[in-house]
Backbone as JSON Lines, residues from 0, in Angstrom:
{"i":0,"aa":"M","n":[-25.55,-18.29,-50.72],"ca":[-24.72,-19.18,-49.95],"c":[-23.32,-18.6,-49.8]}
{"i":1,"aa":"I","n":[-22.83,-17.96,-50.84],"ca":[-21.49,-17.35,-50.77],"c":[-21.5,-16.22,-49.74]}
{"i":2,"aa":"A","n":[-22.58,-15.47,-49.68],"ca":[-22.68,-14.4,-48.68],"c":[-22.66,-15.0,-47.27]}
{"i":3,"aa":"F","n":[-23.27,-16.16,-47.09],"ca":[-23.26,-16.87,-45.82],"c":[-21.83,-17.2,-45.41]}
{"i":4,"aa":"F","n":[-21.02,-17.69,-46.39],"ca":[-19.6,-17.97,-46.13],"c":[-18.87,-16.71,-45.7]}
{"i":5,"aa":"L","n":[-18.99,-15.69,-46.51],"ca":[-18.19,-14.48,-46.3],"c":[-18.57,-13.76,-45.02]}
{"i":6,"aa":"V","n":[-19.86,-13.68,-44.73],"ca":[-20.29,-12.97,-43.53],"c":[-19.83,-13.71,-42.27]}
{"i":7,"aa":"S","n":[-20.01,-15.02,-42.25],"ca":[-19.61,-15.76,-41.04],"c":[-18.09,-15.75,-40.85]}
{"i":8,"aa":"M","n":[-17.33,-15.87,-41.93],"ca":[-15.87,-15.8,-41.8],"c":[-15.42,-14.41,-41.4]}
{"i":9,"aa":"G","n":[-16.06,-13.39,-41.95],"ca":[-15.72,-12.02,-41.59],"c":[-16.0,-11.72,-40.13]}
{"i":10,"aa":"I","n":[-17.13,-12.17,-39.64],"ca":[-17.48,-11.96,-38.23],"c":[-16.48,-12.68,-37.33]}
{"i":11,"aa":"A","n":[-16.14,-13.92,-37.67],"ca":[-15.19,-14.69,-36.86],"c":[-13.83,-14.0,-36.83]}
{"i":12,"aa":"G","n":[-13.35,-13.55,-37.97],"ca":[-12.06,-12.88,-38.03],"c":[-12.03,-11.57,-37.28]}
{"i":13,"aa":"V","n":[-13.05,-10.77,-37.46],"ca":[-13.1,-9.46,-36.8],"c":[-13.19,-9.6,-35.28]}
{"i":14,"aa":"V","n":[-14.02,-10.52,-34.81],"ca":[-14.17,-10.69,-33.36],"c":[-12.86,-11.19,-32.75]}
{"i":15,"aa":"C","n":[-12.18,-12.11,-33.43],"ca":[-10.89,-12.6,-32.91],"c":[-9.83,-11.51,-32.92]}
{"i":16,"aa":"F","n":[-9.8,-10.69,-33.97],"ca":[-8.84,-9.59,-34.0],"c":[-9.13,-8.56,-32.91]}
{"i":17,"aa":"V","n":[-10.4,-8.31,-32.64],"ca":[-10.75,-7.38,-31.55],"c":[-10.27,-7.94,-30.22]}
{"i":18,"aa":"A","n":[-10.44,-9.24,-30.01],"ca":[-9.95,-9.87,-28.78],"c":[-8.43,-9.74,-28.68]}
{"i":19,"aa":"Y","n":[-7.74,-9.94,-29.81],"ca":[-6.28,-9.8,-29.82],"c":[-5.86,-8.38,-29.45]}
{"i":20,"aa":"F","n":[-6.46,-7.39,-30.08],"ca":[-6.07,-6.01,-29.82],"c":[-6.39,-5.58,-28.38]}
{"i":21,"aa":"L","n":[-7.52,-6.04,-27.85],"ca":[-7.85,-5.7,-26.47],"c":[-6.86,-6.33,-25.49]}
{"i":22,"aa":"L","n":[-6.54,-7.59,-25.69],"ca":[-5.59,-8.26,-24.79],"c":[-4.18,-7.73,-24.97]}
{"i":23,"aa":"Q","n":[-3.8,-7.39,-26.2],"ca":[-2.47,-6.81,-26.43],"c":[-2.34,-5.47,-25.73]}
{"i":24,"aa":"R","n":[-3.4,-4.7,-25.75],"ca":[-3.37,-3.42,-25.04],"c":[-3.21,-3.62,-23.54]}
{"i":25,"aa":"K","n":[-3.9,-4.61,-22.98],"ca":[-3.76,-4.91,-21.55],"c":[-2.34,-5.35,-21.22]}
{"i":26,"aa":"V","n":[-1.71,-6.11,-22.11],"ca":[-0.33,-6.54,-21.88],"c":[0.61,-5.35,-21.95]}
{"i":27,"aa":"L","n":[0.4,-4.46,-22.91],"ca":[1.27,-3.28,-23.03],"c":[1.08,-2.31,-21.88]}
{"i":28,"aa":"E","n":[-0.12,-2.26,-21.31],"ca":[-0.37,-1.41,-20.14],"c":[0.11,-2.08,-18.85]}
{"i":29,"aa":"E","n":[0.59,-3.31,-18.97],"ca":[1.1,-4.11,-17.86],"c":[0.04,-4.44,-16.82]}
{"i":30,"aa":"T","n":[-1.2,-4.58,-17.24],"ca":[-2.23,-5.1,-16.35],"c":[-2.31,-6.61,-16.46]}
{"i":31,"aa":"L","n":[-1.78,-7.17,-17.53],"ca":[-1.68,-8.61,-17.73],"c":[-0.24,-8.96,-18.08]}
{"i":32,"aa":"T","n":[0.2,-10.14,-17.67],"ca":[1.5,-10.6,-18.13],"c":[1.35,-11.16,-19.54]}
{"i":33,"aa":"L","n":[2.44,-11.34,-20.22],"ca":[2.4,-11.84,-21.59],"c":[1.81,-13.25,-21.64]}
{"i":34,"aa":"D","n":[2.22,-14.09,-20.71],"ca":[1.7,-15.47,-20.7],"c":[0.21,-15.51,-20.41]}
{"i":35,"aa":"D","n":[-0.25,-14.68,-19.49],"ca":[-1.69,-14.62,-19.21],"c":[-2.46,-14.11,-20.42]}
{"i":36,"aa":"G","n":[-1.93,-13.09,-21.09],"ca":[-2.59,-12.56,-22.28],"c":[-2.71,-13.6,-23.38]}
{"i":37,"aa":"K","n":[-1.63,-14.38,-23.58],"ca":[-1.68,-15.43,-24.6],"c":[-2.68,-16.51,-24.22]}
{"i":38,"aa":"G","n":[-2.72,-16.86,-22.95],"ca":[-3.68,-17.87,-22.49],"c":[-5.11,-17.41,-22.65]}
{"i":39,"aa":"Y","n":[-5.37,-16.18,-22.26],"ca":[-6.73,-15.64,-22.42],"c":[-7.1,-15.55,-23.89]}
{"i":40,"aa":"F","n":[-6.14,-15.21,-24.73],"ca":[-6.41,-15.12,-26.15],"c":[-6.73,-16.5,-26.73]}
{"i":41,"aa":"L","n":[-6.02,-17.52,-26.29],"ca":[-6.3,-18.88,-26.74],"c":[-7.72,-19.29,-26.37]}
{"i":42,"aa":"I","n":[-8.09,-19.06,-25.12],"ca":[-9.44,-19.41,-24.66],"c":[-10.49,-18.59,-25.41]}
{"i":43,"aa":"A","n":[-10.21,-17.3,-25.62],"ca":[-11.16,-16.45,-26.33],"c":[-11.38,-16.94,-27.76]}
{"i":44,"aa":"C","n":[-10.31,-17.32,-28.45],"ca":[-10.45,-17.8,-29.84],"c":[-11.22,-19.11,-29.89]}
{"i":45,"aa":"I","n":[-11.0,-19.99,-28.93],"ca":[-11.75,-21.24,-28.9],"c":[-13.23,-20.97,-28.69]}
{"i":46,"aa":"L","n":[-13.54,-20.1,-27.74],"ca":[-14.95,-19.76,-27.48],"c":[-15.59,-19.04,-28.66]}
{"i":47,"aa":"I","n":[-14.85,-18.11,-29.25],"ca":[-15.38,-17.38,-30.4],"c":[-15.65,-18.34,-31.56]}
{"i":48,"aa":"G","n":[-14.71,-19.24,-31.83],"ca":[-14.91,-20.22,-32.89],"c":[-16.13,-21.08,-32.66]}
{"i":49,"aa":"F","n":[-16.3,-21.52,-31.41],"ca":[-17.46,-22.35,-31.09],"c":[-18.76,-21.55,-31.24]}
{"i":50,"aa":"L","n":[-18.79,-20.35,-30.69],"ca":[-20.02,-19.55,-30.74],"c":[-20.39,-19.13,-32.16]}
{"i":51,"aa":"I","n":[-19.4,-18.73,-32.95],"ca":[-19.67,-18.34,-34.34],"c":[-20.14,-19.55,-35.14]}
{"i":52,"aa":"S","n":[-19.54,-20.71,-34.91],"ca":[-19.96,-21.92,-35.61],"c":[-21.37,-22.33,-35.21]}
{"i":53,"aa":"A","n":[-21.67,-22.25,-33.92],"ca":[-23.03,-22.58,-33.47],"c":[-24.04,-21.58,-34.04]}
{"i":54,"aa":"G","n":[-23.67,-20.31,-34.05],"ca":[-24.56,-19.3,-34.64],"c":[-24.74,-19.52,-36.13]}
{"i":55,"aa":"G","n":[-23.66,-19.88,-36.83],"ca":[-23.77,-20.17,-38.26],"c":[-24.63,-21.38,-38.54]}
{"i":56,"aa":"F","n":[-24.51,-22.39,-37.69],"ca":[-25.36,-23.58,-37.85],"c":[-26.82,-23.23,-37.64]}
{"i":57,"aa":"Y","n":[-27.1,-22.42,-36.62],"ca":[-28.48,-22.01,-36.35],"c":[-29.05,-21.18,-37.5]}
{"i":58,"aa":"V","n":[-28.27,-20.23,-37.97],"ca":[-28.73,-19.38,-39.08],"c":[-28.92,-20.22,-40.34]}
{"i":59,"aa":"G","n":[-28.02,-21.17,-40.58],"ca":[-28.15,-22.05,-41.74],"c":[-29.4,-22.9,-41.68]}
{"i":60,"aa":"Q","n":[-29.72,-23.4,-40.49],"ca":[-30.95,-24.18,-40.35],"c":[-32.18,-23.31,-40.52]}
{"i":61,"aa":"T","n":[-32.13,-22.11,-39.96],"ca":[-33.25,-21.2,-40.09],"c":[-33.47,-20.79,-41.55]}
{"i":62,"aa":"A","n":[-32.38,-20.62,-42.28],"ca":[-32.49,-20.24,-43.69],"c":[-32.87,-21.42,-44.58]}
{"i":63,"aa":"G","n":[-32.86,-22.64,-44.02],"ca":[-33.26,-23.8,-44.8],"c":[-32.13,-24.47,-45.56]}
{"i":64,"aa":"Y","n":[-30.88,-24.16,-45.2],"ca":[-29.75,-24.75,-45.91],"c":[-29.56,-26.23,-45.57]}
{"i":65,"aa":"D","n":[-30.15,-26.7,-44.48],"ca":[-29.99,-28.1,-44.1],"c":[-30.99,-29.02,-44.81]}
{"i":66,"aa":"Q","n":[-31.89,-28.49,-45.6],"ca":[-32.95,-29.29,-46.22],"c":[-32.49,-30.02,-47.47]}
{"i":67,"aa":"Q","n":[-31.49,-29.49,-48.17],"ca":[-31.03,-30.11,-49.42],"c":[-29.6,-30.62,-49.22]}
{"i":68,"aa":"E","n":[-29.26,-31.63,-49.98],"ca":[-27.95,-32.27,-49.82],"c":[-26.79,-31.32,-50.14]}
{"i":69,"aa":"G","n":[-26.89,-30.58,-51.21],"ca":[-25.81,-29.68,-51.61],"c":[-25.59,-28.54,-50.63]}
{"i":70,"aa":"T","n":[-26.66,-27.91,-50.2],"ca":[-26.5,-26.79,-49.27],"c":[-26.18,-27.28,-47.86]}
{"i":71,"aa":"S","n":[-26.57,-28.49,-47.53],"ca":[-26.22,-29.04,-46.22],"c":[-24.71,-29.24,-46.11]}
{"i":72,"aa":"T","n":[-24.1,-29.74,-47.18],"ca":[-22.66,-29.91,-47.21],"c":[-21.96,-28.55,-47.18]}
{"i":73,"aa":"M","n":[-22.49,-27.59,-47.88],"ca":[-21.91,-26.24,-47.89],"c":[-22.01,-25.58,-46.52]}
{"i":74,"aa":"M","n":[-23.09,-25.85,-45.8],"ca":[-23.24,-25.3,-44.46],"c":[-22.17,-25.88,-43.52]}
{"i":75,"aa":"A","n":[-21.9,-27.16,-43.65],"ca":[-20.83,-27.78,-42.86],"c":[-19.48,-27.18,-43.24]}
{"i":76,"aa":"L","n":[-19.27,-26.92,-44.51],"ca":[-18.03,-26.3,-44.97],"c":[-17.89,-24.89,-44.4]}
{"i":77,"aa":"A","n":[-18.99,-24.16,-44.33],"ca":[-18.95,-22.81,-43.76],"c":[-18.55,-22.85,-42.29]}
{"i":78,"aa":"I","n":[-19.05,-23.83,-41.56],"ca":[-18.68,-23.96,-40.14],"c":[-17.2,-24.28,-40.01]}
{"i":79,"aa":"L","n":[-16.68,-25.16,-40.85],"ca":[-15.25,-25.48,-40.82],"c":[-14.4,-24.28,-41.21]}
{"i":80,"aa":"L","n":[-14.86,-23.48,-42.15],"ca":[-14.11,-22.28,-42.54],"c":[-14.1,-21.25,-41.42]}
{"i":81,"aa":"D","n":[-15.18,-21.16,-40.65],"ca":[-15.19,-20.27,-39.49],"c":[-14.13,-20.67,-38.48]}
{"i":82,"aa":"I","n":[-14.06,-21.96,-38.22],"ca":[-13.06,-22.46,-37.27],"c":[-11.65,-22.24,-37.82]}
{"i":83,"aa":"M","n":[-11.47,-22.42,-39.12],"ca":[-10.16,-22.19,-39.73],"c":[-9.73,-20.74,-39.59]}
{"i":84,"aa":"V","n":[-10.66,-19.82,-39.79],"ca":[-10.35,-18.39,-39.66],"c":[-9.95,-18.06,-38.22]}
{"i":85,"aa":"T","n":[-10.68,-18.59,-37.25],"ca":[-10.33,-18.31,-35.86],"c":[-8.98,-18.91,-35.51]}
{"i":86,"aa":"L","n":[-8.65,-20.08,-36.05],"ca":[-7.33,-20.66,-35.78],"c":[-6.21,-19.88,-36.45]}
{"i":87,"aa":"L","n":[-6.46,-19.36,-37.63],"ca":[-5.45,-18.53,-38.29],"c":[-5.2,-17.23,-37.52]}
{"i":88,"aa":"V","n":[-6.25,-16.61,-37.02],"ca":[-6.08,-15.41,-36.22],"c":[-5.4,-15.76,-34.9]}
{"i":89,"aa":"L","n":[-5.69,-16.93,-34.34],"ca":[-5.02,-17.37,-33.13],"c":[-3.53,-17.52,-33.36]}
{"i":90,"aa":"I","n":[-3.14,-18.15,-34.45],"ca":[-1.71,-18.3,-34.77],"c":[-1.07,-16.94,-34.94]}
{"i":91,"aa":"Y","n":[-1.71,-16.05,-35.69],"ca":[-1.18,-14.71,-35.9],"c":[-1.0,-13.98,-34.56]}
{"i":92,"aa":"G","n":[-2.02,-14.04,-33.72],"ca":[-1.96,-13.34,-32.45],"c":[-0.9,-13.88,-31.52]}
{"i":93,"aa":"L","n":[-0.76,-15.19,-31.45],"ca":[0.25,-15.77,-30.57],"c":[1.66,-15.44,-31.02]}
{"i":94,"aa":"V","n":[1.86,-15.31,-32.32],"ca":[3.18,-14.95,-32.84],"c":[3.46,-13.46,-32.62]}
{"i":95,"aa":"K","n":[2.46,-12.61,-32.74],"ca":[2.65,-11.16,-32.67],"c":[2.54,-10.56,-31.28]}
{"i":96,"aa":"F","n":[2.07,-11.32,-30.29],"ca":[2.0,-10.78,-28.94],"c":[3.38,-10.33,-28.5]}
{"i":97,"aa":"R","n":[3.47,-9.18,-27.84],"ca":[4.76,-8.69,-27.37],"c":[4.59,-8.0,-26.03]}
{"i":98,"aa":"E","n":[5.69,-7.95,-25.31],"ca":[5.72,-7.27,-24.02],"c":[6.15,-5.82,-24.21]}
{"i":99,"aa":"P","n":[5.83,-4.97,-23.26],"ca":[6.35,-3.6,-23.34],"c":[7.87,-3.61,-23.1]}
{"i":100,"aa":"E","n":[8.53,-2.67,-23.71],"ca":[9.99,-2.6,-23.54],"c":[10.32,-1.86,-22.26]}
{"i":101,"aa":"H","n":[11.28,-2.41,-21.53],"ca":[11.77,-1.78,-20.32],"c":[13.21,-1.4,-20.52]}
{"i":102,"aa":"Y","n":[13.53,-0.15,-20.22],"ca":[14.9,0.33,-20.43],"c":[15.64,0.41,-19.14]}
């Protein structure tokens, strides 16, 4: 069950960071404005959080974690932790987004 927590949180964090780095690169190359990049990043984190949580719920049901009371509660906690990780990466990304410097 602990591996279920760690793997799902790790996947959520890595995918959100990849989205941040890709959009930040587009902003620095000036193919996107800063506001558009932040907006796309917000939408991407929401979608990633939803998809990872849905995938975690499906995997948890397939593994049989929903059959017992203790593991059912832990599966719900894992889904909430996935969303928390995506929100933390969202906060980090929105604070760290920057525009290219013009001299």
